[in-house]
Amino acid sequence: MGYFVTFEGVEGCGKTTQIRLLSKLLSSRGLNTILTREPGGCPIADKIRTILLDADNRALSPLAELMLYGAARAQHVSEVIAPALNARNIVLCDRFSDATVAYQSFGRGLDRTVIDTLNLHACQGVTPDLTVLVDCDPNVGLERARRRIDATSGPREERFELEELSFHTRVRTGYMQLAAEEPGRFIVVDGANKIDVISAEISRLVIDRIPETLHAVC
Ligand code: TMP
C-alpha cells in the first residue's frame, strides 16, 4: 500500500499552496506522488463539484449537498485514490472526509452519525494516514479567498465563501475537534505564518512519517 495524506482547513487558509509545495518536494525526491482534490479529482466528480460550488445553487438543501459530496467521493476513491494507493503511490488530497464532518455537520448542523455512515461507505475502507490541518482565523481566510475569486476568470466557485462568518467559525471549531479526537493522525500548523515557514514545517513532519519502504526509490 501507498501512503495517504489529506490537507484540510477553512477557506483561504493556504492549504492548496502548501499541498502543491509538498507535492513538488516529494516528486523532486523521486517519490511517486499523486496530487488530487475534493470535491473533484476525476471527470465525473469534477462535474459534481461544479454543482456544489456554483453560487447560483444557493437553494441546494443541506442533505442534497451532503449526498453530492458522498457521490463525488465514492467516484474519486474508486477511480483515483484506491488504485493509486494500491500501486504504492503517495496520494496527497486537498480535502477529504474530514471536510464533510467540519462543513456539513459543524457548519450545516447535520447529524454527525449520518455523515460518519456516509463517509464509511463513500471511502470504501480508505482512510487518511496523515491529515495536515492548516489552521487559520476565518476572518483572514475568507478575505483572502474572496480576493482570489475576484481575481480569477471563469466560473465563480463561491457558494461557501458567501456563507456568514459564523458558519466558517463553526467549521474551524469542527476541524479543531477532529484534530483533538485523533491526535495521532492530525498535524496542526499555524496558517498565519509565512508560506515558506509553514512549508518547511509540513515537509519535515510529513517526510518523517512516510514509510521507509516508499522512500526506496530515492
Ligand atoms: P476548496 O475551496 O478547498 O476547493 O473546497 C471546495 C469547497 O467545498 C469548500 O468550501 C469546502 C467544501 N466542502 C464541503 O463542504 N464538504 C466536503 O466534504 C468537501 C470535500 C468540501
mmCIF file of N, CA and C and ligand atoms in Angstrom, residues 11 15-16 38-39 49 53 65 69 73 94-96 99-100 103-104 160-161, ligand 1:
data_model
loop_
_atom_site.group_PDB
_atom_site.id
_atom_site.type_symbol
_atom_site.label_atom_id
_atom_site.label_comp_id
_atom_site.label_asym_id
_atom_site.label_seq_id
_atom_site.Cartn_x
_atom_site.Cartn_y
_atom_site.Cartn_z
ATOM 1 N N GLU A 11 -11.733 28.154 4.434
ATOM 2 C CA GLU A 11 -11.482 28.861 3.163
ATOM 3 C C GLU A 11 -10.281 29.796 3.320
ATOM 4 N N LYS A 15 -4.012 26.028 2.330
ATOM 5 C CA LYS A 15 -3.694 24.588 2.191
ATOM 6 C C LYS A 15 -3.357 24.192 0.759
ATOM 7 N N THR A 16 -3.996 24.854 -0.232
ATOM 8 C CA THR A 16 -3.743 24.470 -1.629
ATOM 9 C C THR A 16 -2.313 24.840 -2.030
ATOM 10 N N GLU A 38 -10.684 17.283 -3.510
ATOM 11 C CA GLU A 38 -12.132 17.070 -3.404
ATOM 12 C C GLU A 38 -12.819 18.404 -3.114
ATOM 13 N N PRO A 39 -14.056 18.616 -3.533
ATOM 14 C CA PRO A 39 -14.740 17.720 -4.440
ATOM 15 C C PRO A 39 -14.092 17.784 -5.819
ATOM 16 N N ARG A 49 -18.601 18.735 -8.593
ATOM 17 C CA ARG A 49 -18.004 19.935 -7.971
ATOM 18 C C ARG A 49 -18.669 21.211 -8.509
ATOM 19 N N LEU A 53 -20.330 23.999 -6.014
ATOM 20 C CA LEU A 53 -19.700 25.295 -5.718
ATOM 21 C C LEU A 53 -20.337 26.475 -6.456
ATOM 22 N N GLU A 65 -26.810 18.429 -0.564
ATOM 23 C CA GLU A 65 -25.388 18.806 -0.620
ATOM 24 C C GLU A 65 -24.523 17.670 -0.070
ATOM 25 N N TYR A 69 -21.584 15.372 -2.019
ATOM 26 C CA TYR A 69 -20.185 15.179 -1.579
ATOM 27 C C TYR A 69 -19.875 13.691 -1.473
ATOM 28 N N ARG A 73 -17.142 11.665 -3.711
ATOM 29 C CA ARG A 73 -16.063 10.934 -3.011
ATOM 30 C C ARG A 73 -16.047 9.467 -3.426
ATOM 31 N N ASP A 94 -6.329 17.333 -1.466
ATOM 32 C CA ASP A 94 -6.748 18.633 -0.949
ATOM 33 C C ASP A 94 -8.213 18.497 -0.525
ATOM 34 N N ARG A 95 -8.453 18.258 0.730
ATOM 35 C CA ARG A 95 -9.737 17.963 1.387
ATOM 36 C C ARG A 95 -10.160 16.515 1.155
ATOM 37 N N PHE A 96 -10.792 15.959 2.186
ATOM 38 C CA PHE A 96 -11.350 14.605 2.086
ATOM 39 C C PHE A 96 -12.466 14.468 3.128
ATOM 40 N N ALA A 99 -13.550 17.089 5.809
ATOM 41 C CA ALA A 99 -14.241 18.303 5.367
ATOM 42 C C ALA A 99 -15.750 18.122 5.487
ATOM 43 N N THR A 100 -16.232 16.899 5.257
ATOM 44 C CA THR A 100 -17.681 16.670 5.328
ATOM 45 C C THR A 100 -18.164 16.780 6.778
ATOM 46 N N TYR A 103 -17.768 20.753 7.562
ATOM 47 C CA TYR A 103 -18.702 21.656 6.863
ATOM 48 C C TYR A 103 -20.165 21.232 7.004
ATOM 49 N N GLN A 104 -20.432 19.922 6.760
ATOM 50 C CA GLN A 104 -21.842 19.520 6.743
ATOM 51 C C GLN A 104 -22.379 19.254 8.155
ATOM 52 N N PHE A 160 -19.641 28.658 -0.915
ATOM 53 C CA PHE A 160 -19.297 28.620 0.516
ATOM 54 C C PHE A 160 -18.711 29.947 0.998
ATOM 55 N N GLU A 161 -18.004 30.643 0.115
ATOM 56 C CA GLU A 161 -17.426 31.938 0.513
ATOM 57 C C GLU A 161 -18.536 32.946 0.818
HETATM 58 P P1 TMP B 1 -11.892 24.125 -1.881
HETATM 59 O O1 TMP B 1 -12.244 25.564 -1.664
HETATM 60 O O2 TMP B 1 -10.858 23.622 -0.975
HETATM 61 O O3 TMP B 1 -11.652 23.786 -3.325
HETATM 62 O O4 TMP B 1 -13.182 23.276 -1.427
HETATM 63 C C1 TMP B 1 -14.399 23.480 -2.006
HETATM 64 C C2 TMP B 1 -15.488 23.763 -1.001
HETATM 65 O O5 TMP B 1 -16.187 22.562 -0.695
HETATM 66 C C3 TMP B 1 -15.035 24.352 0.308
HETATM 67 O O6 TMP B 1 -15.844 25.488 0.555
HETATM 68 C C4 TMP B 1 -15.343 23.291 1.336
HETATM 69 C C5 TMP B 1 -16.447 22.495 0.702
HETATM 70 N N1 TMP B 1 -16.507 21.082 1.090
HETATM 71 C C6 TMP B 1 -17.555 20.638 1.888
HETATM 72 O O7 TMP B 1 -18.401 21.424 2.292
HETATM 73 N N2 TMP B 1 -17.620 19.303 2.200
HETATM 74 C C7 TMP B 1 -16.723 18.390 1.732
HETATM 75 O O8 TMP B 1 -16.831 17.195 2.032
HETATM 76 C C8 TMP B 1 -15.638 18.882 0.891
HETATM 77 C C9 TMP B 1 -14.634 17.902 0.353
HETATM 78 C C10 TMP B 1 -15.574 20.210 0.610
#
